[in-house]
CSV table of C-alpha atoms and ligand atoms in Angstrom, one decimal:
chain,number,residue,atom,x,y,z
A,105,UNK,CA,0.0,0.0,0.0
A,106,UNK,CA,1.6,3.5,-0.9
A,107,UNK,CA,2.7,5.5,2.0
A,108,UNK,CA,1.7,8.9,2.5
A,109,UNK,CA,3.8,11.4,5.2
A,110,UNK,CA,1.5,14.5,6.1
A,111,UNK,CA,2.3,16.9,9.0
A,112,UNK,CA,-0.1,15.4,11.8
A,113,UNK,CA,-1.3,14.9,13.9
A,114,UNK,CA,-4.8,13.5,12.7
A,115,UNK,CA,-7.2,16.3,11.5
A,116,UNK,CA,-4.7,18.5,11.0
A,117,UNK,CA,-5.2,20.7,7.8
A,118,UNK,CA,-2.9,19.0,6.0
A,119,UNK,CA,-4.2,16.0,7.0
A,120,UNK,CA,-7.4,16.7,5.2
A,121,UNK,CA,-5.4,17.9,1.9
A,122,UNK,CA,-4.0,14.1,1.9
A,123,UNK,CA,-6.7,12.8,2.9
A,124,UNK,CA,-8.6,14.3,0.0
A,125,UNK,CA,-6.1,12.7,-2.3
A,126,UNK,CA,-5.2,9.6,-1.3
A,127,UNK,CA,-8.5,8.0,1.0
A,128,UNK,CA,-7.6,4.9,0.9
A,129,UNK,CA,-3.9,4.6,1.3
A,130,UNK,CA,-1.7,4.5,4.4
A,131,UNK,CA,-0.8,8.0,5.7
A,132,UNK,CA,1.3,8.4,8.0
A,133,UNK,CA,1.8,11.6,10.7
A,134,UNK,CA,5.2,13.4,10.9
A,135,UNK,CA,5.9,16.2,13.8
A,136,UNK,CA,7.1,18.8,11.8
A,137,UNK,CA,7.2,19.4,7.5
A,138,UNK,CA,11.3,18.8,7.4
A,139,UNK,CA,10.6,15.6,8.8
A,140,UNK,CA,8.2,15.0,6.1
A,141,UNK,CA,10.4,15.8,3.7
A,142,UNK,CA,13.3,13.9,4.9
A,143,UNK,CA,11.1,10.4,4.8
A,144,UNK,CA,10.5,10.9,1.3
A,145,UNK,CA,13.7,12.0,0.6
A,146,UNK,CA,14.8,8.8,2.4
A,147,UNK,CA,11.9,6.5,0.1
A,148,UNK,CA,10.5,5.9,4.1
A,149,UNK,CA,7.7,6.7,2.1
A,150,UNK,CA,6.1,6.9,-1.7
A,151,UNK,CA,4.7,11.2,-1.0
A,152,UNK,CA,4.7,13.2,1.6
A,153,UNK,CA,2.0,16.2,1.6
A,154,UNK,CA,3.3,19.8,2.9
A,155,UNK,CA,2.2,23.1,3.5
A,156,UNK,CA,3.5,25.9,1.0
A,157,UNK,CA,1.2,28.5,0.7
A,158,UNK,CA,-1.4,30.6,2.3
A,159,UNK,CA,-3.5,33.3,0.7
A,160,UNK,CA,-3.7,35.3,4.3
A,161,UNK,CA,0.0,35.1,5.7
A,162,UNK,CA,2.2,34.3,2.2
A,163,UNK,CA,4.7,31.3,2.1
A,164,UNK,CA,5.7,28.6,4.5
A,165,UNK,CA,9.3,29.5,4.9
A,166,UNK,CA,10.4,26.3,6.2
A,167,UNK,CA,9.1,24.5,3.6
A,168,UNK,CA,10.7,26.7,0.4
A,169,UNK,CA,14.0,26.6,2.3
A,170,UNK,CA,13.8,23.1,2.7
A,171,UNK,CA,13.1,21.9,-0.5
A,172,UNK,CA,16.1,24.6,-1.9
A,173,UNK,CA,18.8,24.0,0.5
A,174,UNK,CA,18.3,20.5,1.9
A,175,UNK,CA,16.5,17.9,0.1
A,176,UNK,CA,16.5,16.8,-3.4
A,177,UNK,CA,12.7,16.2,-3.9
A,178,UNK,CA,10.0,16.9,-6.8
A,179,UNK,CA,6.4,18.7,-6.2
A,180,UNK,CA,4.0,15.5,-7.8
A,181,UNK,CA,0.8,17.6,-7.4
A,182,UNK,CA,-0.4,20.4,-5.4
A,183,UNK,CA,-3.9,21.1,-3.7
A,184,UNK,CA,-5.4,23.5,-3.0
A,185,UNK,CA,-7.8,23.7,0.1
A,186,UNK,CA,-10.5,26.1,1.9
A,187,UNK,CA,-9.1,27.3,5.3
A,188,UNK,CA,-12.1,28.1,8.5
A,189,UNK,CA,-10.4,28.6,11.9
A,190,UNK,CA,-12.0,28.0,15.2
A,191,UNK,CA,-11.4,28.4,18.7
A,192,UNK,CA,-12.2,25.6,20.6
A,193,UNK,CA,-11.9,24.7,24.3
A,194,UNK,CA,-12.1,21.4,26.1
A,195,UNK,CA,-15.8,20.2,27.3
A,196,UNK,CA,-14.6,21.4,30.9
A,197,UNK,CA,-14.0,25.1,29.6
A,198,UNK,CA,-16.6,26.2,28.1
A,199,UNK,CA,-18.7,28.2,30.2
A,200,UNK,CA,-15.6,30.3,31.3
A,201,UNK,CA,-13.9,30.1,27.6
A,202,UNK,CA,-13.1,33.7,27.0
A,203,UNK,CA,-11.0,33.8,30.8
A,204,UNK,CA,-8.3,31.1,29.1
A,205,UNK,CA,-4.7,31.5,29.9
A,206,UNK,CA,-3.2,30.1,26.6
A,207,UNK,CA,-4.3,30.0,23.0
A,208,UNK,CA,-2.1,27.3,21.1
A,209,UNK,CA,-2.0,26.8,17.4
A,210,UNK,CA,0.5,26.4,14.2
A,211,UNK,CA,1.8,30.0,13.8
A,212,UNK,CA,0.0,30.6,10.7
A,213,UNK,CA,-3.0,29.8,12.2
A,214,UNK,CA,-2.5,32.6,14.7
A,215,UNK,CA,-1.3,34.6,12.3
A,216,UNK,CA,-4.9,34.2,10.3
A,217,UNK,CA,-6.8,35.1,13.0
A,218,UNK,CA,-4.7,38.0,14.6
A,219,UNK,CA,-7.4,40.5,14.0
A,220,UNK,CA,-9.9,38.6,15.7
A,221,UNK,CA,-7.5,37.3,18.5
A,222,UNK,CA,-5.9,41.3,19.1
A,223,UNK,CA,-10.0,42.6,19.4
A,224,UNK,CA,-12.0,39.6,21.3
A,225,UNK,CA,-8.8,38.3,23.6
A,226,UNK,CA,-6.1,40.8,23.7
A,227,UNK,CA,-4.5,39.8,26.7
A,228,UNK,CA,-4.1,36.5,26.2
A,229,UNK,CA,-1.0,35.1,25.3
A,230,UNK,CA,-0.4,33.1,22.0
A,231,UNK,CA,1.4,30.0,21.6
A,232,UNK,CA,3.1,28.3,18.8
A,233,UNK,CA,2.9,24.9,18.4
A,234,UNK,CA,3.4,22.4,15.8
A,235,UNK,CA,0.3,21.9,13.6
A,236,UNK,CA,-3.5,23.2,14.5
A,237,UNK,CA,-4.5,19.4,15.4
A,238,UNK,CA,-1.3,19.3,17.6
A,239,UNK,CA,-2.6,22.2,19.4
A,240,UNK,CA,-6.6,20.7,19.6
A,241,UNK,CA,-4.6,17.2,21.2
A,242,UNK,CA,-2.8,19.2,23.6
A,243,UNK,CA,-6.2,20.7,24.9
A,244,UNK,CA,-7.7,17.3,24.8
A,245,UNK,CA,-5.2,15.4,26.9
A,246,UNK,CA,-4.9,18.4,29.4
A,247,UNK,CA,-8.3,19.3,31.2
A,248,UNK,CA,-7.0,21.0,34.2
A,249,UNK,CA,-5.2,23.4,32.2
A,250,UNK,CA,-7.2,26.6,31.5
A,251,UNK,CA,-5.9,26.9,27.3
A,252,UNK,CA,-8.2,26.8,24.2
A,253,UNK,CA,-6.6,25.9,20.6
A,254,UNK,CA,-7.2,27.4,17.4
A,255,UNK,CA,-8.1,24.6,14.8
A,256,UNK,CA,-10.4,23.2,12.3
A,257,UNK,CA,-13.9,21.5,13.3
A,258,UNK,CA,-13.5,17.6,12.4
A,259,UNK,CA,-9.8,18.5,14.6
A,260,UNK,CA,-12.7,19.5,17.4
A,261,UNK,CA,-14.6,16.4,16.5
A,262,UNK,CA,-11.7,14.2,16.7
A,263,UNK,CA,-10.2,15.5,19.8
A,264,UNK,CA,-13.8,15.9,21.4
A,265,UNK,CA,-13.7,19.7,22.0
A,266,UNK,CA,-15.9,22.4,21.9
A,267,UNK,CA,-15.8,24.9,19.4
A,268,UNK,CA,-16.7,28.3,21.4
A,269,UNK,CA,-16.2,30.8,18.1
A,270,UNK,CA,-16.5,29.5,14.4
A,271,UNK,CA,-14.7,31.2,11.8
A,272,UNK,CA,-12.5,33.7,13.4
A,273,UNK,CA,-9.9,34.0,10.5
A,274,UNK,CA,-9.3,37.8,9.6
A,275,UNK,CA,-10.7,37.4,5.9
A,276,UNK,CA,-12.8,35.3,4.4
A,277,UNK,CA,-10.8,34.3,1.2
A,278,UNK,CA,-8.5,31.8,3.4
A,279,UNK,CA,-7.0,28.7,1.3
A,280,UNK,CA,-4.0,26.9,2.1
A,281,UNK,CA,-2.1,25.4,-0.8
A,282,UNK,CA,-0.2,22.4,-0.6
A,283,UNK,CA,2.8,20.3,-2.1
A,284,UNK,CA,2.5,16.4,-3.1
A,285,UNK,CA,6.1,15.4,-3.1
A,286,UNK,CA,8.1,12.7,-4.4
A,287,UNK,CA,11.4,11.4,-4.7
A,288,UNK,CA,11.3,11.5,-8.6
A,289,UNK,CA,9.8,13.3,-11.0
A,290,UNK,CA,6.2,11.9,-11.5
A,291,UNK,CA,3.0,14.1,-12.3
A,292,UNK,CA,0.5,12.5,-10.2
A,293,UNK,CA,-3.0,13.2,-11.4
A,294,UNK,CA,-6.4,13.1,-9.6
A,295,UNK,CA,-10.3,13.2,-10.7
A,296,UNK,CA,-10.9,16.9,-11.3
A,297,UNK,CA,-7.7,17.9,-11.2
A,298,UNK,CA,-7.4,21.6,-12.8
A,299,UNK,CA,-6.3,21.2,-16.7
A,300,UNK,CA,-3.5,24.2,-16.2
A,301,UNK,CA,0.4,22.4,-16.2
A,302,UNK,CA,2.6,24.5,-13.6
A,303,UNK,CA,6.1,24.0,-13.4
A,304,UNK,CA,8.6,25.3,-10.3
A,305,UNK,CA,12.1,26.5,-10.6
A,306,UNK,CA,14.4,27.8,-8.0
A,307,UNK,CA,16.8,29.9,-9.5
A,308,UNK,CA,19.9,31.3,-7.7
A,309,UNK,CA,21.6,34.3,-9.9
A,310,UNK,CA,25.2,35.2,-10.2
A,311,UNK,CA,26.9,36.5,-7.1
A,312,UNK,CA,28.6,39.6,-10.1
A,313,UNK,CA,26.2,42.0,-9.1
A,314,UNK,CA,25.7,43.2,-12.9
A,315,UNK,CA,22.9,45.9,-13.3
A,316,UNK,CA,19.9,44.7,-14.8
A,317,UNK,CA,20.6,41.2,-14.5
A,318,UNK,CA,16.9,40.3,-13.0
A,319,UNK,CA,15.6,42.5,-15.8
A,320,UNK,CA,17.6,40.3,-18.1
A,321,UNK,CA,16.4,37.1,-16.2
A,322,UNK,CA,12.6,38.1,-16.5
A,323,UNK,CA,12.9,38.8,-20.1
A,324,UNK,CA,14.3,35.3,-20.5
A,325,UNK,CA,10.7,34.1,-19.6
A,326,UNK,CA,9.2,37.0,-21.4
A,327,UNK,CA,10.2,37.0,-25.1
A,328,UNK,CA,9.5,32.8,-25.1
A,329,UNK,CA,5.5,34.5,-23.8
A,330,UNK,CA,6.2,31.6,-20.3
A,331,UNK,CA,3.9,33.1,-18.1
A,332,UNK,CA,5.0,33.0,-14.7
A,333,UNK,CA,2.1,33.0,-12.2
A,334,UNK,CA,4.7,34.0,-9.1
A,335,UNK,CA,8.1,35.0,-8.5
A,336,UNK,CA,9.3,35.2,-4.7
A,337,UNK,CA,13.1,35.8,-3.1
A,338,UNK,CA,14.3,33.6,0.0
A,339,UNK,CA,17.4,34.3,1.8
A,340,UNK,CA,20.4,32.1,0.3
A,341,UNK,CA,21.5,32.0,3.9
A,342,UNK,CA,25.3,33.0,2.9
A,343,UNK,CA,25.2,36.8,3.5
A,344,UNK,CA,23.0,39.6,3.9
A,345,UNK,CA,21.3,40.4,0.4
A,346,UNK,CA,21.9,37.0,-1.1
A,347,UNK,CA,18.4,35.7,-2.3
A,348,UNK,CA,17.3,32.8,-4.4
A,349,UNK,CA,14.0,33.4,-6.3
A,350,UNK,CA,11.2,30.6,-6.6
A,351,UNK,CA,9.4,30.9,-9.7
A,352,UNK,CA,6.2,29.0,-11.2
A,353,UNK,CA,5.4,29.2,-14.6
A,354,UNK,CA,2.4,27.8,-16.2
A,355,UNK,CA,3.8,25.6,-18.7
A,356,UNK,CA,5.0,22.0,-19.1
A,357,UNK,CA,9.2,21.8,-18.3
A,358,UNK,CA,9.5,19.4,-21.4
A,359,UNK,CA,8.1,22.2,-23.5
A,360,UNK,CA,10.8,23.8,-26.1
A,361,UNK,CA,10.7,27.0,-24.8
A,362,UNK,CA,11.1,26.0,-21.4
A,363,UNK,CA,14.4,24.1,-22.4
A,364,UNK,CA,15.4,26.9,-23.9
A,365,UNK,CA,14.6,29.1,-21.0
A,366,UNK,CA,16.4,27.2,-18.8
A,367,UNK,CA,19.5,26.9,-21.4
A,368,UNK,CA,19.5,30.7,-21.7
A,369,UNK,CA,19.2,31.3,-17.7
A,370,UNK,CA,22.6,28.7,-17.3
A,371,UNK,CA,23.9,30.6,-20.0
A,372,UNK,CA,23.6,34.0,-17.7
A,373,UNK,CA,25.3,32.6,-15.0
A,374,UNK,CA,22.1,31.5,-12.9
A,375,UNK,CA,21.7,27.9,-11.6
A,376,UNK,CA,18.5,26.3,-12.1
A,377,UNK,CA,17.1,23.7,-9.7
A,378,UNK,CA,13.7,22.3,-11.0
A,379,UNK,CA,10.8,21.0,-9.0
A,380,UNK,CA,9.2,19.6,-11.7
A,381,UNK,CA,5.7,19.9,-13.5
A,382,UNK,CA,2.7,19.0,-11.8
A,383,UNK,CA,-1.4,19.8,-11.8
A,384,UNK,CA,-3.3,21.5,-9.2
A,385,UNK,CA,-6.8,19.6,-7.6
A,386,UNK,CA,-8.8,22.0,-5.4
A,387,UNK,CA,-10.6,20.4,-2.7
A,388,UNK,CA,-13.7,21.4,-0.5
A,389,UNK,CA,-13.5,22.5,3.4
A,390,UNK,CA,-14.2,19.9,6.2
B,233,PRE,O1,-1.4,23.2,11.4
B,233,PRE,C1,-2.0,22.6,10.5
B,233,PRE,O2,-3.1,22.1,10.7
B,233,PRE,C2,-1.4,22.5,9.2
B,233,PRE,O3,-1.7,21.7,8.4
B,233,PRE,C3,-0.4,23.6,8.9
B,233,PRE,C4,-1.0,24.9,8.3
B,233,PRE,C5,0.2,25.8,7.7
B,233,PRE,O4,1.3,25.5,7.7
B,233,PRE,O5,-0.2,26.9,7.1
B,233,PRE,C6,-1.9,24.5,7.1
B,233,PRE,C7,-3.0,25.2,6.8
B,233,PRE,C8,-3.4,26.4,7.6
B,233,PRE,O6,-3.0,27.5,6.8
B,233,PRE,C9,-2.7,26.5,8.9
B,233,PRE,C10,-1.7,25.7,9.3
């Protein structure tokens, strides 16, 4: 049975990405995303499914530098998924919910709902933990403690809380997208998946500081009509300034323009470290 690595615990969002994709094969939790990453990068397992995107608070850093700087791993698919925060307390709590010490949740949950949390609990202090569902468990197994978690409802359901404020994200457009990885190049597709191909590059540019070489980078994409649908810098890590840029353009990398893209790009001194091509399949929320 294929193995699937998602960061758990049960119920977590990106559970129900991976769920959505593969019901009926084995998936297995991981504590954090680099330790999904490493068990595919390892063949511990066939995919693992990962965080990489969220419409309210931008990239999942730790993912993007992962994937440039540590593993050697291909995107398969991505999905993309709804995203409803709630605050939810353990059965115990409820009637006093709004007097909790502690709110726990993945920081980009808290992040989401910072609006909400700064206006209806502004004295409460906020802490990180490792994935929404994490955060639901930890209120679960620990009555006597006066916390409430930020999570989604079948994480309440599973973890037999009570959710004391439904949607309390900042803005209503919230979708999370996420990365089916592999340790090959393999475009995995699903039922319903979204016709458009999308291809990922990381690029890193000459250290030679020459002026206009980004210009002259774009235009590399531009004149071959590639049309990139983002362009983002990460830190390269190796001095202040130094950036790698992660680009996605919607085309297949087989394609001749994109081979000649990626010719003209080595040609300019840039290295070019491809993700691969893959499809996007949009799910529904929980
Ligand atoms: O904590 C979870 O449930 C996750 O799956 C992680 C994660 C994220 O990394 O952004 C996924 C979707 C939501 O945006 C909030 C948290």
């Amino acid at each position: 049975m294929t193995k699937i690595a998602y960061l758990g615990p049960e119920a977590s969002f990106t559970h129900l990405a991976a769920k959505s994709l593969f019901p009926s094969e084995s998936l297995v939790p991981m504590r954090t995303i680099p330790e999904c990453i490493e068990a595919v990068s390892q063949v511990k397992v066939d995919v693992a499914v990962v965080p990489v995107e969220n419409a309210l608070e931008g990239t999942v850093p730790l993912t993007i530098d992962y994937l440039f700087h540590e593993a050697d791993v291909y995107i398969q698919a991505e999905v993309l998924a709804p995203i409803a925060q709630h605050l939810m307390v353990h059965p115990d709590h409820v009637a006093h919910w709004d007097q909790v010490e502690t709110i726990y949740s993945h920081p980009h949950a808290l992040a989401q709902c910072h609006k909400y949390l700064s206006y209806r609990l502004p004295h409460v202090p906020m802490e990180q933990y490792s994935s929404t569902a994490a955060a639901a468990k930890l209120c679960a197994e620990n009555p006597d403690m006066s916390i409430a978690a930020i999570a989604n409802e079948t994480a309440a359901h599973e973890y037999g809380l009570v959710i004391v404020e439904r949607d309390i994200h900042d803005f209503h457009f919230n979708h999370t997208r996420f990365l089916v990885l592999g340790s090959e190049k393999n475009q995995l597709t699903f039922k319903g998946h979204q016709p458009q191909i999308k291809t990922t590059w990381m690029l890193k540019l000459p250290q030679d500081d020459r002026p206009g070489l980004l210009h002259q980078v774009l235009s590399v994409f531009a004149w071959r009509r590639l049309n990139l649908s983002k362009i983002e810098s990460r830190p390269l890590k190796t001095g202040l300034g130094h950036y790698f840029f992660i680009v996605d353009i919607l085309e297949q990398e087989d394609h001749v323009m994109m081979r000649g893209a990626e010719e003209e790009l080595t040609f300019l001194g840039c290295t070019v470290k491809s993700l691969g091509s893959y499809t996007t399949y949009e799910t529904e929320s929980d």
